[in-house]
Coordinates of N, CA and C in Angstrom, one line a residue:
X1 N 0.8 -1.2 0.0 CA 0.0 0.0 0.0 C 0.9 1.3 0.0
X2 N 0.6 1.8 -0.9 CA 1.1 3.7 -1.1 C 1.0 4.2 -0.1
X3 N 2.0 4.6 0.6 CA 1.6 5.9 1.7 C 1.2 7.1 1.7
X4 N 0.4 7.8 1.8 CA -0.2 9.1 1.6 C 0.9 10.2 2.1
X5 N 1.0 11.3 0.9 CA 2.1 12.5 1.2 C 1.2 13.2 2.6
X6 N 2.4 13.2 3.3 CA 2.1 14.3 4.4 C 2.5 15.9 4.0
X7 N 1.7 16.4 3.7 CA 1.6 17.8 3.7 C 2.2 18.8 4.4
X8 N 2.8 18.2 5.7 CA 3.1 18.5 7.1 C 4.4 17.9 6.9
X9 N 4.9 17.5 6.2 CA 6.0 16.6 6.1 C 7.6 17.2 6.8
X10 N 7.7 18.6 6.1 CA 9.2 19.0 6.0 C 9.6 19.7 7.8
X11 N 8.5 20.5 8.4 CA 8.4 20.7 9.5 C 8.4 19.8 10.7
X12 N 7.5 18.3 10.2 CA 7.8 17.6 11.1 C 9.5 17.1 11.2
X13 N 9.8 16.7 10.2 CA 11.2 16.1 9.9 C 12.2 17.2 10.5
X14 N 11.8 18.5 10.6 CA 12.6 19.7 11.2 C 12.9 19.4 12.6
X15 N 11.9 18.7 13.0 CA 11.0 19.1 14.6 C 12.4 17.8 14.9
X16 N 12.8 16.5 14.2 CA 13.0 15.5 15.0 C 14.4 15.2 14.4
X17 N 15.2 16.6 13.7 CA 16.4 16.4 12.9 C 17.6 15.8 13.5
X18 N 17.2 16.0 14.6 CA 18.5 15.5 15.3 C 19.0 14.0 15.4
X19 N 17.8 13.1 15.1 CA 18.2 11.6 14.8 C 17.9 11.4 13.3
X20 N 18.6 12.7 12.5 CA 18.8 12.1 10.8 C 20.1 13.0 11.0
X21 N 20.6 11.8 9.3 CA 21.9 11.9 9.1 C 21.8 12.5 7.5
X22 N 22.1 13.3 7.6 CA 21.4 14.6 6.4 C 22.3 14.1 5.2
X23 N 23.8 14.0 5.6 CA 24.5 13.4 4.4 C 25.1 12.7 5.2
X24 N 24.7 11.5 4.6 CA 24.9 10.0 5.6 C 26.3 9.6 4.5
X25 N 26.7 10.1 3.4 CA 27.8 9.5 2.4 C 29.3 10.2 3.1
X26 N 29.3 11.3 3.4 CA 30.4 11.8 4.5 C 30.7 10.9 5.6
X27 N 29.5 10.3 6.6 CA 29.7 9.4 7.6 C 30.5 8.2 7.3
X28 N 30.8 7.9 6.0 CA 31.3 6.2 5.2 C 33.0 6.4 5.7
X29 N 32.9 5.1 6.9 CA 34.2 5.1 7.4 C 34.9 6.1 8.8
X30 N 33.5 6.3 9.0 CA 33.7 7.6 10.1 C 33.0 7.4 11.3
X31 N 31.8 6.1 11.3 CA 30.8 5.7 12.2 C 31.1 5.4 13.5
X32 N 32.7 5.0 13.2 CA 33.2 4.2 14.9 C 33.6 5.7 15.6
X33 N 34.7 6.6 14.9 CA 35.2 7.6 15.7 C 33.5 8.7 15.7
X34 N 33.2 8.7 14.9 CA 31.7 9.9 15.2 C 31.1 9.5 16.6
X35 N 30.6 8.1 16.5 CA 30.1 7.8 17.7 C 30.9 6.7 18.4
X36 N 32.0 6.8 19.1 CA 32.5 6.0 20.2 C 32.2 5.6 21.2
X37 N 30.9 5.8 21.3 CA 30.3 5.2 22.6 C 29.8 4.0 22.6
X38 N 29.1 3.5 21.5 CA 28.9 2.1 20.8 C 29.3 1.5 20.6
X39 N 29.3 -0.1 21.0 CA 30.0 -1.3 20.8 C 30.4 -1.9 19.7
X40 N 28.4 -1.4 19.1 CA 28.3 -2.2 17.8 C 27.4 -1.3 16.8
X41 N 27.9 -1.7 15.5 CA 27.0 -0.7 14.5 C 26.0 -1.6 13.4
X42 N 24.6 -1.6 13.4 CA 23.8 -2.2 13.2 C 23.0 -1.6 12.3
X43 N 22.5 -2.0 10.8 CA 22.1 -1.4 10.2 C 20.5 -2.1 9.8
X44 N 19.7 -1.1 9.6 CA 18.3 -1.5 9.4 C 17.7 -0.9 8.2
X45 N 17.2 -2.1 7.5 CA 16.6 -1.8 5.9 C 15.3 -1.6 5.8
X46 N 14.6 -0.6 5.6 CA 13.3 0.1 5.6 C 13.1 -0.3 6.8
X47 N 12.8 0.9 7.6 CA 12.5 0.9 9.1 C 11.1 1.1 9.3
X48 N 10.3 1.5 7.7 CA 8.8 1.8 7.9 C 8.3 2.7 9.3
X49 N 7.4 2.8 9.7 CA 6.9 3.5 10.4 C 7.8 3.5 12.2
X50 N 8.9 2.8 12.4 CA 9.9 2.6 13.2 C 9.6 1.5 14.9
X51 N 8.4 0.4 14.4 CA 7.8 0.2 15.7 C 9.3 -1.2 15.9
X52 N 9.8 -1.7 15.3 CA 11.1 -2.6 15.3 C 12.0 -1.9 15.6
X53 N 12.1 -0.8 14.8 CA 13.5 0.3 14.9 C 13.6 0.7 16.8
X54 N 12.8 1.3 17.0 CA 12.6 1.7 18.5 C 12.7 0.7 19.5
X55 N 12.1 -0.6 19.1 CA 12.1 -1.9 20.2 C 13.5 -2.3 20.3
X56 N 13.9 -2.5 18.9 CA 15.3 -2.8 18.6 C 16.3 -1.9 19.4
X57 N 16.1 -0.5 19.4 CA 17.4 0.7 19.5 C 16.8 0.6 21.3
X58 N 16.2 0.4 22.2 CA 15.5 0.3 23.5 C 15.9 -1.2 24.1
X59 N 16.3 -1.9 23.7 CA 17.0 -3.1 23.9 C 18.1 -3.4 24.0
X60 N 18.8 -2.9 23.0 CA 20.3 -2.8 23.0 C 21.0 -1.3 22.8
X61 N 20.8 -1.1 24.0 CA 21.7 0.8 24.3 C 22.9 0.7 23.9
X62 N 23.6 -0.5 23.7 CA 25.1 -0.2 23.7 C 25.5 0.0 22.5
X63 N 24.4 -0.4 21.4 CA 24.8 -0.6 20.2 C 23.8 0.5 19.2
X64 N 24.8 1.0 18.0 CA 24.0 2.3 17.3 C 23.3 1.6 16.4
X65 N 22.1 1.9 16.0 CA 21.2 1.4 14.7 C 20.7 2.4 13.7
X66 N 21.3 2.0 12.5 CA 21.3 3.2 11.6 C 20.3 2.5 10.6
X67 N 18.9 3.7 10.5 CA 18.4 3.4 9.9 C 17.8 3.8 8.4
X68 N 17.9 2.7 7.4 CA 17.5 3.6 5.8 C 16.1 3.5 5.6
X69 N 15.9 4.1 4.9 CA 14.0 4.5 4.4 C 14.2 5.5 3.6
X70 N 13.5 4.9 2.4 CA 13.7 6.0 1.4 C 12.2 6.3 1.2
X71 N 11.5 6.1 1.7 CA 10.2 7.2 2.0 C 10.2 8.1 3.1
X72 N 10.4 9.1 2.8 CA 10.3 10.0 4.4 C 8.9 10.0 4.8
X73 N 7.8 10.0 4.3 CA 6.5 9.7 4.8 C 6.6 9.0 6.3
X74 N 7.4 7.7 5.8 CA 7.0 6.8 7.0 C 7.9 7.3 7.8
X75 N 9.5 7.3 7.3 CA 10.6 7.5 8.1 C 10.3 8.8 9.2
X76 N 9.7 9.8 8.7 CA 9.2 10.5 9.8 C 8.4 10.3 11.1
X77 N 7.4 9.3 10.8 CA 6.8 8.8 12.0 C 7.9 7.6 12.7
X78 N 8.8 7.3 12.2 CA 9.9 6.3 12.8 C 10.9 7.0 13.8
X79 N 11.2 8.5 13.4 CA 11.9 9.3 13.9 C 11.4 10.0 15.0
X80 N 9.9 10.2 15.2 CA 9.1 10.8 15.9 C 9.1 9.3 17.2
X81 N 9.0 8.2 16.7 CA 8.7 7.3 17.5 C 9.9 7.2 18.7
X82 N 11.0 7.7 17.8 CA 12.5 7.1 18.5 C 12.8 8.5 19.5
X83 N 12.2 9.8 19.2 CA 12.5 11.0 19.9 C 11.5 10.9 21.1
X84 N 10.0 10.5 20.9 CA 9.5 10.4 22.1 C 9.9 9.2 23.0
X85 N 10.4 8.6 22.6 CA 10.9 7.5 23.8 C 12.2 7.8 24.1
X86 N 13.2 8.6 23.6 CA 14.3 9.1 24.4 C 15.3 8.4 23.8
X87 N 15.3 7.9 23.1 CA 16.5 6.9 22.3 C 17.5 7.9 21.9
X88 N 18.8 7.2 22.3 CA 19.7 8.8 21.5 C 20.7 7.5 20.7
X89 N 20.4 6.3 20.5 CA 21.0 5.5 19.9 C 20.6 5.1 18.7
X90 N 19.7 5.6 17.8 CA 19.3 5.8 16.5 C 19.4 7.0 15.6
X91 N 19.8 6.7 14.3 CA 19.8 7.4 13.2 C 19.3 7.0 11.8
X92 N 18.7 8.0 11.1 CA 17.9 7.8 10.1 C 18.5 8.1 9.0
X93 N 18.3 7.6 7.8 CA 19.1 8.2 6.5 C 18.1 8.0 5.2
X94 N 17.7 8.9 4.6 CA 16.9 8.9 3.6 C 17.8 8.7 2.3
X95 N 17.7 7.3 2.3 CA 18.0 6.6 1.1 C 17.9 5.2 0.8
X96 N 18.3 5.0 -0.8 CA 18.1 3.6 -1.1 C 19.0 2.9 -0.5
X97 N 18.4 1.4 -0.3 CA 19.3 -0.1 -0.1 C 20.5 -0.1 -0.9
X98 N 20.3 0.2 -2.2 CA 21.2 0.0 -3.2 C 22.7 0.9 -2.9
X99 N 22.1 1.9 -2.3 CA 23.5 2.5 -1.9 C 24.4 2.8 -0.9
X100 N 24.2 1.6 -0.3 CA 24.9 0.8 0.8 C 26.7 1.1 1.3
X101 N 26.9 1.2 -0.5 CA 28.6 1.3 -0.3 C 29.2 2.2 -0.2
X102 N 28.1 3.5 -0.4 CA 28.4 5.1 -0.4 C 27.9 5.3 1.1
X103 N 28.0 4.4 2.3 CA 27.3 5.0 3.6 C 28.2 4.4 4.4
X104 N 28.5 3.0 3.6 CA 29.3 2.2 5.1 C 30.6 2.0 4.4
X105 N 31.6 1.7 5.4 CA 33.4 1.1 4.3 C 33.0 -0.1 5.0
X106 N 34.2 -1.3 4.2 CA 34.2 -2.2 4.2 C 34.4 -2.7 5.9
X107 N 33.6 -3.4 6.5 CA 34.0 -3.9 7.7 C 33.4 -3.6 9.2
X108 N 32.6 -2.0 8.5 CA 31.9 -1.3 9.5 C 30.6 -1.6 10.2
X109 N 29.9 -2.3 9.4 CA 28.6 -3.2 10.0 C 28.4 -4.1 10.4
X110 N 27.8 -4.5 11.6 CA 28.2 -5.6 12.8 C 26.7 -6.5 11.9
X111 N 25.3 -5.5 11.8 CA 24.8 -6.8 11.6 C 23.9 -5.5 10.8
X112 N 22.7 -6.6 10.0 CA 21.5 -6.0 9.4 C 20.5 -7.2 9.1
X113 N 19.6 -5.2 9.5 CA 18.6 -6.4 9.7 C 17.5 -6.2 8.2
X114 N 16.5 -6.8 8.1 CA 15.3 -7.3 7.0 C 14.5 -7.6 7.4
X115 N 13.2 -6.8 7.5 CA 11.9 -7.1 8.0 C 11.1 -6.9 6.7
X116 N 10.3 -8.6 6.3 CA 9.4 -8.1 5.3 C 9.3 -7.5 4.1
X117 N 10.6 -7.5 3.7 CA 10.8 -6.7 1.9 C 10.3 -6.9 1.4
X118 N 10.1 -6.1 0.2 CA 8.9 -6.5 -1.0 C 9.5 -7.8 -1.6
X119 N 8.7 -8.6 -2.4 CA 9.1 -9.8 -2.8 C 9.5 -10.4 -4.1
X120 N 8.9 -8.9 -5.0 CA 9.5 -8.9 -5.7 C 8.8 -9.9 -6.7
X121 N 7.9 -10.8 -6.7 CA 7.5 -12.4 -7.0 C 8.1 -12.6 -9.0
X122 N 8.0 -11.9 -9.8 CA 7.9 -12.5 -10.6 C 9.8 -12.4 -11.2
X123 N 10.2 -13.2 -11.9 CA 11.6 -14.0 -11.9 C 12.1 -12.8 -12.6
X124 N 11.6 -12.1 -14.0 CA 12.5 -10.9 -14.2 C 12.9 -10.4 -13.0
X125 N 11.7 -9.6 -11.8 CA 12.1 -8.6 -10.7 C 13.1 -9.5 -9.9
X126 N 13.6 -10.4 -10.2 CA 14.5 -10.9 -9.1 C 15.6 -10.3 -7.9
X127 N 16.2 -9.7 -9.0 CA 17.1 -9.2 -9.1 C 17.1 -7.9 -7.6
X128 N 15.8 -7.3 -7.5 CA 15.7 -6.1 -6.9 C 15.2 -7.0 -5.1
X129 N 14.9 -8.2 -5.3 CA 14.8 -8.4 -3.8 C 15.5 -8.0 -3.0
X130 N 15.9 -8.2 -2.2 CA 17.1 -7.6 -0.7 C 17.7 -8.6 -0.7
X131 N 17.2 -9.5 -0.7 CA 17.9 -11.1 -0.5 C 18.8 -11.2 -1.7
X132 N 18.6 -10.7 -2.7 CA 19.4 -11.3 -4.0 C 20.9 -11.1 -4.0
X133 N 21.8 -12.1 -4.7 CA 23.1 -12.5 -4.8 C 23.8 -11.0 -4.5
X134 N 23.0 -10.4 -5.6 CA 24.2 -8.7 -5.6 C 23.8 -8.2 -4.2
X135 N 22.6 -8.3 -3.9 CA 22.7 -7.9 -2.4 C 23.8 -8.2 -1.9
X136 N 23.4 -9.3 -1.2 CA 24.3 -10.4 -0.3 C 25.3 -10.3 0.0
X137 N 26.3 -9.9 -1.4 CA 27.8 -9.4 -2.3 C 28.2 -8.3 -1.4
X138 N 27.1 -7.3 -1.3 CA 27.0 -5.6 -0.8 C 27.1 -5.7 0.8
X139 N 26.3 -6.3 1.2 CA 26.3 -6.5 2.6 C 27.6 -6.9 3.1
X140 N 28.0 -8.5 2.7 CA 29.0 -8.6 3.0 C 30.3 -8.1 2.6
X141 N 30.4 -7.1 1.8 CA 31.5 -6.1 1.7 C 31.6 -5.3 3.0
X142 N 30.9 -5.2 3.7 CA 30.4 -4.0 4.8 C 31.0 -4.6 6.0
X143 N 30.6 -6.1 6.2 CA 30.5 -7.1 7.1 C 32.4 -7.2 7.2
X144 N 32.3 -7.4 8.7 CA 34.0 -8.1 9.4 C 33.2 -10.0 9.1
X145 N 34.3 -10.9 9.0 CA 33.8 -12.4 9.2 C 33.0 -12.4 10.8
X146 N 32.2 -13.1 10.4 CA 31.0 -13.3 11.7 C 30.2 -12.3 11.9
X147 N 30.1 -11.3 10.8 CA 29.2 -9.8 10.8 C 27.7 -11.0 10.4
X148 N 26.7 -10.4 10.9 CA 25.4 -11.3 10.7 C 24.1 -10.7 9.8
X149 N 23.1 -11.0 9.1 CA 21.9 -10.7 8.5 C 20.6 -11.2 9.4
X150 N 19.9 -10.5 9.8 CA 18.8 -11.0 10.5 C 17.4 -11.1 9.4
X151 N 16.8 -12.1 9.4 CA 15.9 -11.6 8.2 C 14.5 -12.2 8.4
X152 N 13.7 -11.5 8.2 CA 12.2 -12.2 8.6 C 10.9 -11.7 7.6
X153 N 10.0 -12.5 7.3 CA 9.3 -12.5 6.2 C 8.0 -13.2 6.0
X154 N 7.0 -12.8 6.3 CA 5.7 -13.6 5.9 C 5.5 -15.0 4.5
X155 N 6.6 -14.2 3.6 CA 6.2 -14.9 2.4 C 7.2 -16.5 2.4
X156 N 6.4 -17.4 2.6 CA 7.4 -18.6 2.7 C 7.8 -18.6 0.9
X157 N 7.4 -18.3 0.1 CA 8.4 -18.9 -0.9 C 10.0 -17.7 -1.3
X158 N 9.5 -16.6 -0.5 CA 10.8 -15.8 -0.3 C 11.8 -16.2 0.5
X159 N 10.9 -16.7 1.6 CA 12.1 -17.0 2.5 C 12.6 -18.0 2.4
X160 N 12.2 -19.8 1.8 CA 13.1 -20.1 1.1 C 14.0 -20.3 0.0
X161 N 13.3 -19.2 -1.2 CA 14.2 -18.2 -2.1 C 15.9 -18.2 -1.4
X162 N 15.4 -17.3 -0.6 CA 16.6 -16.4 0.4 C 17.2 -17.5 0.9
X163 N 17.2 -18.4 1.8 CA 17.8 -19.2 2.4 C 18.7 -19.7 1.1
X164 N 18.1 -20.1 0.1 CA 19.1 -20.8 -0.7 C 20.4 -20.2 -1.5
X165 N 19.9 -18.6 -1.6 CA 21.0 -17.8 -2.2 C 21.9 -17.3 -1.1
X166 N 21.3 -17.7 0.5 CA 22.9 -16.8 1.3 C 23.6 -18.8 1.5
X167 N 22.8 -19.8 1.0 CA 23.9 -20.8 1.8 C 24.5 -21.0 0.4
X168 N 24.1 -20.8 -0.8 CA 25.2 -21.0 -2.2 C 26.2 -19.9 -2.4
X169 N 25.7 -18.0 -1.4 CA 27.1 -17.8 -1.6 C 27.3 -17.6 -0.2
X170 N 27.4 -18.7 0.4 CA 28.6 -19.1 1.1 C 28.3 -18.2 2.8
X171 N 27.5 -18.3 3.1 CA 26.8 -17.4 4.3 C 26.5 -18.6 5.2
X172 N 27.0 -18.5 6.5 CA 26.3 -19.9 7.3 C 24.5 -19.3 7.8
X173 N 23.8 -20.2 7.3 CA 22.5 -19.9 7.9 C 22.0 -21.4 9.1
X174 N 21.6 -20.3 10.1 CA 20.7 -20.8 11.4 C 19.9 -20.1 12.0
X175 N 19.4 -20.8 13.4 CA 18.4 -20.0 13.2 C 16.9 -19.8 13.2
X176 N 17.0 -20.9 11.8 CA 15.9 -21.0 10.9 C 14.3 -21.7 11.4
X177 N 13.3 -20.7 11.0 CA 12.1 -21.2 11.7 C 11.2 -21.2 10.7
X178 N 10.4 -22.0 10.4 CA 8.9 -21.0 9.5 C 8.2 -20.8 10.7
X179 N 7.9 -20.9 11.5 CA 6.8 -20.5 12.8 C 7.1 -20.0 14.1
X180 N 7.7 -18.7 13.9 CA 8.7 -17.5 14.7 C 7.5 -17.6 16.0
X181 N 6.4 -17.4 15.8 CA 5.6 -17.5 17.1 C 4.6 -18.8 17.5
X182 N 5.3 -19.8 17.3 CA 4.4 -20.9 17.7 C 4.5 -21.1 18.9
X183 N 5.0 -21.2 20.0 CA 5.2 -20.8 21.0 C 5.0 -20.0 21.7
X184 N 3.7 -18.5 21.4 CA 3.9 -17.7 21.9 C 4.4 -16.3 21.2
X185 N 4.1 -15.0 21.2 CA 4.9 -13.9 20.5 C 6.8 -14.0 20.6
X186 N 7.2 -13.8 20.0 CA 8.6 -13.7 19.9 C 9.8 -12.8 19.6
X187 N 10.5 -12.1 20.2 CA 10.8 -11.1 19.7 C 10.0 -9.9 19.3
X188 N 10.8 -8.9 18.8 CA 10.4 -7.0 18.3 C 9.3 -7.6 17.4
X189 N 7.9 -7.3 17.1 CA 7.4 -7.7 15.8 C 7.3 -6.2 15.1
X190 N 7.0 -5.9 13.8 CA 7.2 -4.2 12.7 C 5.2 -4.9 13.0
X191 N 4.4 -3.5 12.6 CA 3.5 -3.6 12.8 C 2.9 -4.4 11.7
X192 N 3.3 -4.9 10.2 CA 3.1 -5.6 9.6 C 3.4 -6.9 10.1
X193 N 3.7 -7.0 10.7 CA 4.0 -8.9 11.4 C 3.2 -9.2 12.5
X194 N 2.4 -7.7 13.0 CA 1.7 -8.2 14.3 C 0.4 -8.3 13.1
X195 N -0.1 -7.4 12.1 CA -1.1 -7.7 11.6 C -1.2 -9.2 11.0
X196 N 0.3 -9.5 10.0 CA -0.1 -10.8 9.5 C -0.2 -11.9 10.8
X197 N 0.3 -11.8 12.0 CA 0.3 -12.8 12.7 C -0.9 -13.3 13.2
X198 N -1.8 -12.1 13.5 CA -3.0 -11.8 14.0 C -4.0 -12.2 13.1
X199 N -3.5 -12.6 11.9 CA -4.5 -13.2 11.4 C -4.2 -14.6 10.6
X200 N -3.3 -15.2 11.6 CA -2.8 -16.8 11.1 C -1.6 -17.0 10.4
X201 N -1.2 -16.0 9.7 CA 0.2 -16.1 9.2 C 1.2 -16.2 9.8
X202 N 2.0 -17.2 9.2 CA 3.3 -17.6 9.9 C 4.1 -16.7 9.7
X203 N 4.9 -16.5 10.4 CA 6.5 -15.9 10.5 C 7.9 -16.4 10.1
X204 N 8.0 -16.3 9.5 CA 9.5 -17.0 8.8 C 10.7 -16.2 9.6
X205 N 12.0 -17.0 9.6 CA 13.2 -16.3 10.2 C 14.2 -16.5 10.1
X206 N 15.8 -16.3 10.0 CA 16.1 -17.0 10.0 C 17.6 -16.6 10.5
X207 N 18.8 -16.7 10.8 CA 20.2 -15.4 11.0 C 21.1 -16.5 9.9
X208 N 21.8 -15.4 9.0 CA 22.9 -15.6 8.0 C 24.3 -14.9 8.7
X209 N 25.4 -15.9 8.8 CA 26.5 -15.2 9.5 C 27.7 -15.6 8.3
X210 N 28.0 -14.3 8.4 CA 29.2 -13.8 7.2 C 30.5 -14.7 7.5
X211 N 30.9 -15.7 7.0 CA 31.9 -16.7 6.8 C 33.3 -16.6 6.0
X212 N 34.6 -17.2 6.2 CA 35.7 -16.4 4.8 C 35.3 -17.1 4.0
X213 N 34.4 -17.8 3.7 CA 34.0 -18.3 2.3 C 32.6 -17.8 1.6
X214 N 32.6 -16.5 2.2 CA 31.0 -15.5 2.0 C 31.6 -14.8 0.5
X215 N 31.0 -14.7 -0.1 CA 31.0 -13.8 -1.9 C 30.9 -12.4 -1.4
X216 N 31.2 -11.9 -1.7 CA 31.4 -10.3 -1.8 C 31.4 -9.5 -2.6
X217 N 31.4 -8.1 -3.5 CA 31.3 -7.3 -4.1 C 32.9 -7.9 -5.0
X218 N 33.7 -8.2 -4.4 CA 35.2 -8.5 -5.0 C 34.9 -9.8 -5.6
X219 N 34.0 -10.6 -5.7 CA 33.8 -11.3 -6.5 C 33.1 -11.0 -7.5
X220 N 32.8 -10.0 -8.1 CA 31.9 -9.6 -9.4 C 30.7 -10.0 -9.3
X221 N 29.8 -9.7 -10.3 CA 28.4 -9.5 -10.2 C 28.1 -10.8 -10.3
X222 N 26.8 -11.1 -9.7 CA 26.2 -12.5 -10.1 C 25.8 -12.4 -11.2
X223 N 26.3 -14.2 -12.0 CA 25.3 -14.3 -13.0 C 23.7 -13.7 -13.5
X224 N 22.9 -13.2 -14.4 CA 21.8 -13.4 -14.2 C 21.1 -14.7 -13.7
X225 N 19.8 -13.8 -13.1 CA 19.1 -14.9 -12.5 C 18.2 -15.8 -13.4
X226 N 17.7 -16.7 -13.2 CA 16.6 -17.2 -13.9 C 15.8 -18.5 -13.6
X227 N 14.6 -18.6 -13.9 CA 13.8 -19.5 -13.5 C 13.3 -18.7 -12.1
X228 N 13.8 -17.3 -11.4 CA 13.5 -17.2 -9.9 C 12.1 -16.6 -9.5
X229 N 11.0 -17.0 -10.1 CA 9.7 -16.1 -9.7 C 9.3 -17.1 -8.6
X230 N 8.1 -16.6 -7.5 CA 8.2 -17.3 -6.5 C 6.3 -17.6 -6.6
X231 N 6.0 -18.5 -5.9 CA 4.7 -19.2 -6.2 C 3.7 -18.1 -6.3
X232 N 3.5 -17.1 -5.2 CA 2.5 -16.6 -4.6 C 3.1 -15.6 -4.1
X233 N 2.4 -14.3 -4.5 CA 3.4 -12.8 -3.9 C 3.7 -12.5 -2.5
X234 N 2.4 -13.0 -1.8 CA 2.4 -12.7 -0.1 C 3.2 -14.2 0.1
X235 N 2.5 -15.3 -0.2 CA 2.7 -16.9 0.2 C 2.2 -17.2 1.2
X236 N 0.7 -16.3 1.5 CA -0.1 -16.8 2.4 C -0.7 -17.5 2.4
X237 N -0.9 -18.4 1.0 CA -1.7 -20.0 0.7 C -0.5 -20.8 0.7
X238 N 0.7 -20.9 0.4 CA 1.9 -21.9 1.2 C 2.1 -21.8 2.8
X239 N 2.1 -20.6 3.0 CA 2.1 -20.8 4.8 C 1.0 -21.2 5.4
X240 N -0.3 -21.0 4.7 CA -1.1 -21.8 5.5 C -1.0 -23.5 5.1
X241 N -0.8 -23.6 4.0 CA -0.8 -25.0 3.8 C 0.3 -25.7 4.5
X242 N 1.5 -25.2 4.9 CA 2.9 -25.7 5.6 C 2.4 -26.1 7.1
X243 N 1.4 -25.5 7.4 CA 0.5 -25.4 8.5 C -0.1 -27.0 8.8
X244 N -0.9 -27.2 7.9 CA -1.7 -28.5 7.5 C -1.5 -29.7 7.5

């Protein structure tokens, strides 16, 4: 769903400037001496309206979580979330995934996270998932060995998608669940995971840890993809059927 332009937009984002990073491409390589107070530097891919972002940066004080959204719509109500609770351990950056390598240098990101990316379903769009090879490549350019990916997703044929491309390039995956709350709630949920949950959908999950036999940007581009469209765009008729 399209987010509606807020009208109010530039004033709010005024009101809460202090946890954005206005030119986040100057910070590349500068993240540990800027903020020395943090153990660890943690990066989060579309923070959406910020209800993960906040649970996340309120759990772990020691560690900074830098967050991208390239909608300021939402990212403003994320930013407003993280100033009324007093978080001084987040930051916001209005930009794309894709430009990952113009924000962090090599080695500087302890972990990232993936809540629910679009899916991208049909096999031309492959390419543009978060999960995909060139991703993976990008991230772990960023990544020290044992830097981690946290990733979680409604759509079971994504998230098997995904599992298959971080263990072919070379990423240890564990972890792994299709049913993150069968047991009970689990973990930060983004308010799209409390709605799908709340209505029967499973939760997929799973942690990818950066290994010296992980692919990287220094290994050149992935092959094109092919054959990769995925059954069902949400995969809420395979998760209920995995159910069964």
């Amino acid at each position: 769903m399209r987010m509606r332009k807020k009208p109010n937009l530039l004033p709010r984002l005024e009101r809460v400037a202090g946890v954005q990073i206005s030119d986040p491409e100057a910070m590349r390589g500068k993240w540990r001496e800027t903020f020395p107070d943090y153990e660890k530097l943690w990066v989060e891919l579309g923070c959406g309206k910020g209800r993960f972002t906040a649970g996340l940066a309120a759990e772990n004080p020691r560690v900074l979580l830098a967050a991208v959204e390239r909608v300021p719509d939402a990212m403003v109500m994320a930013m407003e979330r993280c100033v009324a609770a007093g978080l001084a351990n987040v930051r916001f950056m209005d930009r794309d995934v894709a430009e990952l390598g113009e924000l962090f240098a090599p080695d500087e990101v302890d972990g990232i996270y993936i809540n629910f990316c679009d899916p991208w379903p049909k096999s031309r769009d492959a390419k543009h998932r978060l999960t995909a090879p060139d991703f993976l490549r990008q991230y772990a350019a960023l990544m020290p060995t044992g830097g981690r990916i946290y990733f979680k997703t409604d759509n079971l044929p994504l998230f098997d998608w995904s599992e298959r491309q971080m263990l072919d390039e070379g990423w240890s995956v564990g972890e792994v669940t299709r049913d993150l709350h069968a047991n009970g709630e689990c973990g930060i949920m983004t308010d799209y995971e409390e709605k799908f949950h709340r209505q029967g959908v499973k939760i997929n999950r799973l942690v990818a840890e950066k290994t010296t036999a992980t692919k990287t940007t220094a290994d050149g581009p992935h092959e094109r993809l092919r054959n990769a469209g995925l059954r069902d765009a949400r995969g809420y008729k395979e998760s209920m059927e995995a159910s069964e």
